[in-house]
Amino acid sequence: MASAAGGPREGLDGTAKFVLGAGALFAAYLILVPLGMLLVTAFRGPADALPFEPQARWTFDHVRTFYSDPVLYSRIIPDTLVFAAGTVVLTFSTAFLLAWLVERTDLPGRGTWFSLIIVPLLVPSPVLAVAWIFLAGPNAGWINVALRGLFGLEGEGPIDIFSMPGLIVCQALATTPFVFLLLTATLRSMNPSFEEASATAGASPLTTFRKVTLPVLLPGILAPLILVLLITLEQFDLPLMIGLPAKIVVFSYRILFDLNPPDGLPNYGGAAAVALPFLAIGLLLLFAYNRLIRRAESFVTVTGKAYRQRRLPLGRWRVPALVFAGLYVAAAAVLPALVLLWTSVFGYAPPSLGALEKASLDAYRTLFAEPNFWTGLGNTFLVAGLSALIVTAVGGLLGWIIVRTRFRGRHVLDFLSFMSVGIPSVIAGLAVMMVYLSVPIGIYGTVWILVLAYSYRIAVTTRIARAGLMQIHRELEEASAASGARWLATQRRVVVPLLMPALASGFIFLFIVGVREFTIALVLFSQDNVVLSVVLWKLFQNGQAAPSAALASIIILLVLPIVVVARRVLVPRNLAE
């Protein structure tokens, strides 16, 4: 009997059909049900009613109100466009230069630089925001105090982090590591023979880069460019903590404003109406990204013939290159960690001999006496671990369906999983909120709603599982089936052990994302499901500088072991050696 996918000749047994079907249905539930509820909510009113309450009716009022709001055109759209454009330009230029130095030059200590550059990727954004506010706050920020003392300046500043330039710089520092990872992979996959041929023909390095390197890399460069635009548009953490005091209003914050108005009841329909164009833009960008990724694959220059990367000698540019990399690492990782640790022990004052006498662990004692800290600590690891496990399992099942079967809907499942990348966190949180407010199954306000909300990001493990399964020849499964093993036994004894390194890397990445998550946790916040990033936000919002710095320092210490694991997973062998 021919297999459904050219796989084991016996085809899929009942257990296989049940497991695979359940995985596909659960994936659809995680993504489509919340999005469907979001669409329904946008067109049900009045504003203070849930979609399926008796008084609710179909209406265009929410959409009409949103598009007729003058603030949309005078503040929200301009602020969002300026924020996105500035962040994308600064992020991409910084990430590309760092990736080029690490992958294509003889920069000393490339493996160490790689590890240091990706550190901000592992730290929750609220932690970085608190640190940068302590560093560049207009009144008592360390950098401003130092500059005023050095140049004899009066008043505030001269740097004001609570401004559009300040927000753009901070967001770029936080986003650069992600784009850096994508660009290093692109640069690493390019066969240097084309550049060598150009150099042999007498072309200068600049001419070779402009006429040879850039055209070959263009698809692989444009794809991360679109992805960073998508990521920037959905940002919520830094616009809330840094942008809001500067009266910068972006799309994502407007959604939270409708859910938590200063007076009156939450406007669920209004928030859903704001989310619709935001979601549409995200999916369009995602579609363009997917097309470019496919195009980039046709430009891959890696062949079966072995080659070594051609590393350009930096020469007299070595010192400027080291200074540039050092400035980024200092601004994005080292200084934030130092200012948080100092503030947690010595208080919110720049370093001085007098400040040393004020050393105290009172901030940590205050923090440890706070019940929300211990609740948040347990919830953070529980939610991050369980959601990563769920997504890894579901993504693995979807990957098997896409690669190993001829199921007609497998391409729909592939698109569905990839679509999860285009759903901003604030919209995912809102959509999940609407589902479990309307469906009385008793998980709203518990950690389980966070587990389900975090678990919509199935694109990562689906793609990883697909790539891993394509390297495992189906003959191994056919041999197992021919020996009498059923499908489940074959997967458990043959496929999963071979696929485990890939799945483990996906689990680690998703666990990191879960630990970092702030937006979904804040949208779905209750006293019972609080996580560390929300506890940090609440402390900082209440003006408790030292306890918030203490918590941020603890979060960094908790992340350090993850950095060690991530280095083994993420750092390429040619840099780790």
XYZ file of C-alpha atoms in Angstrom:
577
model
C 0.000 0.000 0.000
C 1.446 3.371 -0.995
C 1.951 5.798 1.809
C 0.019 9.004 2.041
C 3.208 10.900 1.554
C 5.583 8.500 0.013
C 6.500 7.562 3.580
C 6.113 4.130 5.244
C 4.399 1.765 2.868
C 1.733 0.773 5.348
C 0.461 4.371 5.429
C -0.722 6.060 8.581
C -2.370 3.973 11.272
C -5.184 5.189 13.492
C -2.844 6.519 16.183
C -0.885 8.503 13.609
C -4.028 10.045 12.139
C -5.294 10.960 15.603
C -2.003 12.520 16.786
C -1.372 14.423 13.564
C -4.982 15.555 13.305
C -5.024 16.712 16.914
C -1.792 18.639 16.362
C -3.154 20.351 13.243
C -6.451 21.237 14.933
C -4.686 22.570 18.021
C -2.416 24.743 15.848
C -5.470 26.121 14.042
C -7.162 26.746 17.394
C -4.185 28.644 18.785
C -4.155 31.062 15.839
C -7.513 31.134 14.043
C -9.925 31.101 16.990
C -8.421 34.211 18.658
C -8.184 36.021 15.308
C -11.773 35.078 14.484
C -12.904 36.438 17.839
C -10.939 39.632 17.177
C -12.797 40.147 13.890
C -16.161 39.510 15.536
C -15.359 41.905 18.396
C -14.489 44.726 15.981
C -18.004 44.606 14.522
C -20.047 43.975 17.679
C -21.252 46.718 19.991
C -21.937 48.708 22.046
C -18.505 49.634 23.348
C -19.021 48.286 26.882
C -20.415 44.882 25.793
C -18.668 41.610 25.069
C -19.328 40.140 21.588
C -21.838 37.493 22.694
C -23.640 39.294 25.498
C -27.414 39.684 24.991
C -27.213 43.431 24.376
C -24.472 43.102 21.719
C -25.346 43.770 18.068
C -23.557 43.983 14.721
C -22.245 47.480 14.046
C -19.601 49.498 12.197
C -19.445 52.038 15.009
C -16.057 50.925 16.321
C -14.372 51.135 12.923
C -16.123 54.418 12.093
C -15.091 55.964 15.415
C -11.472 54.889 14.987
C -11.106 56.244 11.445
C -12.880 59.512 12.288
C -10.626 60.212 15.282
C -8.401 63.219 14.418
C -5.729 61.908 16.811
C -5.201 58.996 14.397
C -4.007 61.347 11.661
C -2.357 64.027 13.788
C -0.477 61.794 16.247
C -0.781 58.018 15.943
C 0.116 57.537 12.264
C 2.901 60.182 12.167
C 4.440 58.978 15.449
C 4.287 55.337 14.345
C 5.851 56.072 10.930
C 8.678 58.203 12.348
C 9.387 55.647 15.075
C 9.370 52.730 12.621
C 11.451 54.449 9.929
C 14.093 55.742 12.333
C 14.380 52.428 14.163
C 14.626 50.356 10.984
C 17.372 52.557 9.473
C 19.460 52.643 12.656
C 18.893 48.963 13.510
C 19.691 47.663 10.063
C 22.783 49.787 9.502
C 24.180 48.829 12.915
C 23.330 45.128 12.553
C 24.744 44.890 9.027
C 28.034 46.516 9.969
C 28.397 44.269 13.024
C 27.508 41.159 11.000
C 29.979 42.143 8.282
C 32.768 42.653 10.804
C 32.108 39.314 12.524
C 31.550 37.169 9.426
C 33.615 38.701 6.655
C 36.641 40.369 8.281
C 39.572 39.355 10.472
C 38.102 41.128 13.502
C 39.914 39.790 16.613
C 37.783 37.658 18.955
C 34.884 37.195 16.535
C 33.266 34.420 18.602
C 33.351 36.529 21.751
C 31.916 39.538 19.943
C 29.143 37.347 18.517
C 28.153 36.225 22.019
C 28.257 39.738 23.460
C 26.206 41.229 20.625
C 23.312 38.784 21.112
C 23.065 39.341 24.898
C 20.342 42.057 24.650
C 18.239 39.563 22.675
C 17.958 37.437 25.811
C 17.064 40.223 28.268
C 13.441 41.408 28.653
C 12.889 44.830 27.092
C 11.552 46.389 30.336
C 14.890 45.562 31.980
C 16.751 47.415 29.234
C 14.268 50.299 29.360
C 14.750 50.808 33.106
C 18.530 50.731 32.686
C 18.562 53.253 29.837
C 16.236 55.574 31.753
C 18.657 55.455 34.691
C 21.530 56.192 32.286
C 19.972 58.926 30.140
C 17.104 60.374 32.169
C 17.084 64.161 31.613
C 17.433 65.027 35.315
C 19.568 62.477 37.165
C 20.678 60.122 34.402
C 24.309 59.104 34.821
C 25.359 60.274 31.366
C 23.642 63.651 31.758
C 25.135 64.243 35.212
C 28.590 63.435 33.800
C 28.141 65.722 30.769
C 26.837 68.626 32.869
C 29.786 68.267 35.242
C 32.301 67.977 32.407
C 31.087 70.949 30.372
C 29.608 73.077 33.169
C 26.062 72.900 31.799
C 22.988 74.006 33.722
C 19.442 72.634 33.876
C 18.316 69.309 32.452
C 19.888 67.149 29.761
C 21.636 67.639 27.427
C 20.334 64.158 26.501
C 16.625 63.464 26.860
C 15.738 59.803 26.553
C 12.051 60.730 26.749
C 11.950 61.887 23.134
C 11.526 60.381 19.700
C 15.316 60.201 19.076
C 15.783 58.616 22.510
C 13.069 56.047 21.837
C 14.493 55.243 18.396
C 18.034 54.752 19.722
C 16.869 52.499 22.572
C 14.644 50.430 20.300
C 17.466 50.049 17.774
C 19.877 48.885 20.490
C 17.332 46.256 21.604
C 16.410 45.051 18.093
C 19.887 44.933 16.550
C 20.834 41.444 17.892
C 17.870 39.775 16.149
C 18.679 41.339 12.775
C 22.363 40.612 13.396
C 21.599 36.891 13.708
C 19.687 36.878 10.411
C 22.373 38.811 8.561
C 25.247 36.683 9.856
C 23.460 33.606 8.495
C 23.076 35.316 5.095
C 26.693 36.448 4.957
C 27.944 33.054 6.092
C 26.115 31.209 3.299
C 27.713 33.190 0.468
C 30.489 31.466 -1.456
C 33.406 33.927 -1.626
C 34.550 32.675 -5.064
C 32.624 35.479 -6.766
C 34.412 38.115 -4.719
C 37.749 36.409 -5.287
C 37.167 36.452 -9.045
C 36.329 40.154 -8.883
C 39.491 40.883 -6.878
C 41.576 38.854 -9.323
C 40.193 40.996 -12.133
C 41.592 44.059 -10.361
C 38.444 45.460 -8.748
C 38.834 47.357 -5.485
C 37.125 46.005 -2.333
C 34.508 48.781 -2.540
C 33.781 48.010 -6.214
C 33.584 44.289 -5.440
C 31.127 44.941 -2.630
C 28.959 47.253 -4.771
C 28.896 45.195 -7.970
C 29.265 41.601 -6.732
C 28.540 41.129 -3.033
C 25.515 43.401 -2.679
C 23.550 42.080 -5.716
C 24.055 38.473 -4.581
C 23.085 39.249 -0.995
C 20.211 41.587 -1.852
C 17.302 39.108 -1.414
C 18.787 37.850 1.851
C 19.197 41.445 3.025
C 15.745 42.692 2.026
C 14.010 39.857 3.909
C 15.466 40.810 7.331
C 14.795 44.460 6.456
C 11.088 43.727 6.080
C 11.100 41.569 9.210
C 12.659 44.315 11.340
C 9.999 46.721 10.048
C 7.337 44.220 11.116
C 8.949 43.788 14.536
C 9.250 47.547 15.040
C 5.631 48.236 14.134
C 4.431 45.780 16.782
C 6.676 47.092 19.555
C 4.927 47.951 22.775
C 7.413 47.675 25.645
C 9.752 50.587 24.961
C 7.066 52.891 23.466
C 5.155 52.413 26.726
C 8.055 53.031 29.123
C 10.057 55.598 27.149
C 7.675 56.936 24.503
C 4.595 57.531 26.630
C 6.259 60.042 29.023
C 7.315 61.914 25.864
C 3.672 61.835 24.658
C 4.587 59.591 21.740
C 1.552 57.499 20.811
C 1.942 54.471 18.519
C -0.638 51.967 17.321
C 0.200 49.301 19.878
C -0.223 51.642 22.845
C -3.592 52.855 21.544
C -4.894 49.276 21.857
C -3.904 49.117 25.540
C -5.456 52.553 26.116
C -8.827 51.272 24.881
C -8.528 48.256 27.165
C -7.525 50.377 30.180
C -9.105 53.830 29.790
C -8.452 56.407 32.539
C -12.169 56.417 33.265
C -15.080 54.261 32.195
C -15.227 50.624 31.092
C -12.844 48.896 28.654
C -13.742 49.433 24.990
C -13.094 45.948 23.599
C -14.637 46.713 20.221
C -12.589 49.873 19.868
C -9.366 48.018 20.656
C -10.264 45.334 18.111
C -10.996 48.011 15.472
C -7.540 49.543 16.069
C -5.997 46.094 15.710
C -7.503 45.322 12.278
C -5.396 47.625 10.043
C -2.408 46.950 12.284
C -2.874 43.211 11.731
C -3.430 43.653 7.977
C -0.163 45.582 7.600
C 1.662 42.894 9.555
C 0.341 40.095 7.352
C 1.174 42.009 4.156
C 4.737 42.544 5.371
C 4.899 38.879 6.312
C 3.752 37.868 2.824
C 6.467 40.043 1.275
C 9.023 38.547 3.669
C 8.025 35.008 2.700
C 8.362 35.817 -1.009
C 11.794 37.313 -0.469
C 12.919 34.316 1.580
C 11.996 32.014 -1.311
C 13.786 34.297 -3.729
C 16.822 34.382 -1.466
C 16.996 30.589 -1.538
C 17.462 30.748 -5.314
C 20.522 32.960 -4.735
C 22.185 30.561 -2.298
C 25.784 30.079 -3.345
C 26.607 27.145 -1.066
C 27.421 24.020 -3.033
C 28.761 20.574 -2.280
C 32.256 21.888 -2.809
C 33.916 22.908 0.419
C 35.161 26.458 0.822
C 36.508 28.779 3.465
C 35.115 32.222 3.991
C 37.237 34.995 2.532
C 38.015 37.343 5.390
C 38.994 40.879 4.501
C 41.959 42.285 6.434
C 40.871 45.330 8.397
C 44.317 46.888 8.463
C 44.138 50.447 9.758
C 40.362 50.033 10.261
C 40.876 47.400 12.966
C 40.859 49.888 15.856
C 37.744 51.784 14.601
C 36.005 48.427 14.092
C 36.805 47.325 17.643
C 35.667 50.695 18.997
C 32.367 50.455 17.087
C 31.663 46.917 18.337
C 32.703 47.919 21.847
C 30.435 50.978 21.865
C 27.440 48.874 20.838
C 28.102 46.191 23.465
C 28.681 48.859 26.121
C 25.470 50.743 25.309
C 23.300 47.661 24.800
C 24.614 45.292 27.487
C 27.484 46.364 29.763
C 26.340 49.815 30.928
C 22.707 48.711 31.487
C 23.887 45.815 33.643
C 26.257 48.020 35.646
C 23.751 50.814 36.268
C 21.112 48.340 37.426
C 23.484 46.560 39.796
C 24.776 49.866 41.193
C 21.288 51.301 41.688
C 20.111 48.151 43.458
C 22.950 48.442 46.015
C 23.850 52.149 46.247
C 20.638 53.865 45.164
C 19.765 56.034 42.201
C 22.859 58.235 42.208
C 25.900 58.288 39.884
C 29.061 56.578 41.167
C 31.076 58.587 43.707
C 33.134 57.984 46.816
C 30.312 59.320 48.968
C 27.845 56.942 47.379
C 29.936 53.946 48.457
C 29.029 54.660 52.080
C 25.347 54.138 51.227
C 25.771 50.513 50.188
C 22.746 48.495 51.258
C 20.847 45.368 50.334
C 17.556 46.893 51.471
C 16.256 46.914 47.890
C 16.696 43.137 47.692
C 15.088 42.651 51.112
C 12.140 44.766 50.002
C 11.883 42.773 46.792
C 12.094 39.377 48.518
C 9.369 40.460 50.942
C 7.078 41.213 48.003
C 4.732 38.234 47.348
C 4.380 39.226 43.701
C 8.099 38.629 43.196
C 7.911 34.960 44.131
C 4.636 34.494 42.263
C 6.135 36.183 39.210
C 9.325 34.120 39.398
C 7.435 30.826 39.410
C 4.943 31.965 36.770
C 7.686 33.231 34.439
C 9.484 29.890 34.255
C 6.263 27.860 34.264
C 4.664 29.802 31.416
C 7.878 30.101 29.371
C 8.678 26.396 29.784
C 5.188 25.015 29.113
C 4.510 27.289 26.134
C 7.898 26.424 24.609
C 7.166 22.718 25.103
C 3.703 23.008 23.520
C 4.951 24.988 20.524
C 7.877 22.610 20.015
C 5.548 19.587 19.972
C 2.929 21.226 17.725
C 5.578 22.626 15.388
C 7.202 19.211 15.126
C 3.895 17.592 14.186
C 3.150 20.276 11.590
C 6.635 19.882 10.163
C 6.063 16.116 9.784
C 2.715 16.668 8.047
C 4.225 19.210 5.632
C 7.317 17.146 4.763
C 6.126 13.550 5.044
C 2.518 13.593 3.801
C 0.591 14.521 0.678
C -2.292 15.907 2.673
C -3.936 18.522 0.458
C -4.165 21.054 3.236
C -0.521 20.830 4.261
C 0.366 24.078 2.462
C -2.461 25.798 4.329
C -0.977 24.521 7.597
C 2.429 25.784 6.508
C 1.003 29.250 5.799
C -0.986 29.175 9.033
C 2.104 28.456 11.098
C 4.129 31.102 9.302
C 1.305 33.613 9.747
C 1.882 33.551 13.492
C 5.051 35.615 12.949
C 2.936 38.454 11.581
C 0.611 38.701 14.587
C 1.835 41.429 16.961
C 1.983 40.446 20.622
C -0.493 43.122 21.684
C -3.025 41.818 19.151
C -2.418 38.216 20.206
C -3.012 39.193 23.833
C -6.178 41.100 22.948
C -7.518 38.242 20.810
C -6.906 35.640 23.521
C -8.519 37.946 26.074
C -11.684 38.191 23.964
C -11.894 34.400 23.532
C -11.679 33.572 27.217
C -13.835 36.464 28.358
C -16.556 35.157 26.036
C -16.050 31.418 26.637
C -16.626 30.646 30.336
C -14.116 27.853 30.903
C -12.460 29.425 33.941
C -8.906 30.128 32.774
C -9.108 33.908 32.371
C -6.815 35.542 34.928
C -4.780 32.345 35.496
C -1.356 31.275 34.263
C -3.027 28.881 31.818
C -4.325 31.723 29.686
C -0.734 32.968 29.426
C 0.467 29.514 28.408
C -2.094 29.418 25.583
C -1.443 33.035 24.590
C 2.339 32.525 24.416
C 1.864 29.340 22.375
C 0.706 30.985 19.155
C 4.277 31.428 17.863
C 4.502 28.069 16.087
C 6.381 29.320 13.018
C 9.807 28.866 14.626
C 9.583 25.160 15.424
C 7.608 24.352 12.265
C 10.413 25.743 10.132
C 13.099 24.085 12.256
C 11.274 20.728 12.157
C 10.833 20.992 8.384
C 14.530 21.624 7.858
C 15.486 18.785 10.202
C 13.082 16.256 8.649
C 14.339 17.021 5.141
C 17.773 15.836 6.304
C 16.384 12.552 7.714
C 15.828 10.102 4.874
C 12.364 8.559 4.897
C 13.949 5.127 4.341
C 14.737 5.031 8.064
C 11.026 5.246 8.860
C 10.194 2.717 6.148
C 12.741 0.285 7.593
C 11.227 0.699 11.054
C 7.723 0.092 9.676
C 8.930 -2.950 7.744
C 10.244 -4.349 11.023
C 6.730 -4.176 12.475
C 6.982 -0.935 14.422
C 3.877 1.221 14.496
C 3.996 4.908 13.558
C 4.222 6.194 17.126
C 7.047 3.803 17.998
C 8.912 4.802 14.842
C 8.664 8.469 15.702
C 9.718 7.877 19.296
C 12.662 5.579 18.559
C 13.905 6.836 15.173
C 12.712 10.291 14.162
C 12.614 12.190 17.478
C 16.172 11.200 18.557
C 17.534 12.328 15.175
C 15.455 15.510 15.236
C 16.166 16.316 18.887
C 19.074 18.774 18.337
C 16.897 20.889 16.028
C 13.881 20.701 18.333
C 16.043 21.528 21.351
C 17.356 24.681 19.656
C 13.768 25.709 18.897
C 12.732 25.036 22.506
C 15.599 27.154 23.854
C 14.733 30.040 21.546
C 11.046 29.907 22.494
C 11.896 29.667 26.197
C 13.981 32.828 25.831
C 11.082 34.546 24.066
C 8.754 33.442 26.876
C 11.035 34.794 29.597
C 11.329 38.113 27.697
C 7.588 38.481 27.013
C 5.981 41.576 28.476
C 3.207 42.745 26.153
C 0.935 39.682 26.311
C 1.532 39.361 30.049
C 0.535 42.998 30.640
C -2.597 42.758 28.481
C -3.718 39.612 30.348
C -2.400 40.691 33.756
C -4.013 39.627 37.026
C -2.611 39.119 40.521
C -2.567 35.351 39.968
C -0.735 35.255 36.627
C 1.795 38.047 37.144
C 5.264 37.441 35.619
C 8.606 39.081 36.397
C 8.519 41.584 33.533
C 5.148 42.914 34.759
C 6.366 43.027 38.382
C 9.315 45.111 37.157
C 6.998 47.465 35.287
C 4.760 47.920 38.338
C 7.717 48.665 40.630
C 9.161 51.185 38.202
C 5.771 52.789 37.612
C 5.375 53.246 41.382
C 8.693 55.090 41.611
C 10.558 52.289 43.433
C 13.876 52.763 41.646
C 16.083 50.572 43.839
C 13.711 47.553 44.073
C 13.053 47.739 40.319
C 16.826 47.806 39.695
C 17.241 44.864 42.071
C 14.640 42.854 40.177
C 16.200 43.800 36.839
C 19.611 42.632 38.149
C 18.104 39.328 39.264
C 16.487 38.837 35.853
C 19.877 39.381 34.191
C 21.457 36.832 36.552
C 18.696 34.360 35.695
C 19.324 34.959 32.001
C 23.094 34.333 32.201
C 22.804 30.502 32.162
C 20.516 30.873 29.138
C 23.254 32.971 27.497
C 25.699 30.088 27.975
C 23.256 27.604 26.429
C 22.328 30.028 23.656
C 25.997 30.503 22.806
C 26.337 26.769 22.176
C 23.219 26.793 20.010
C 23.548 30.111 18.183
C 27.276 30.750 17.791
C 28.511 29.159 14.526
C 31.311 26.641 14.719
C 33.615 28.758 12.596
C 33.362 31.509 15.238
C 33.305 29.297 18.337
C 36.543 27.580 17.496
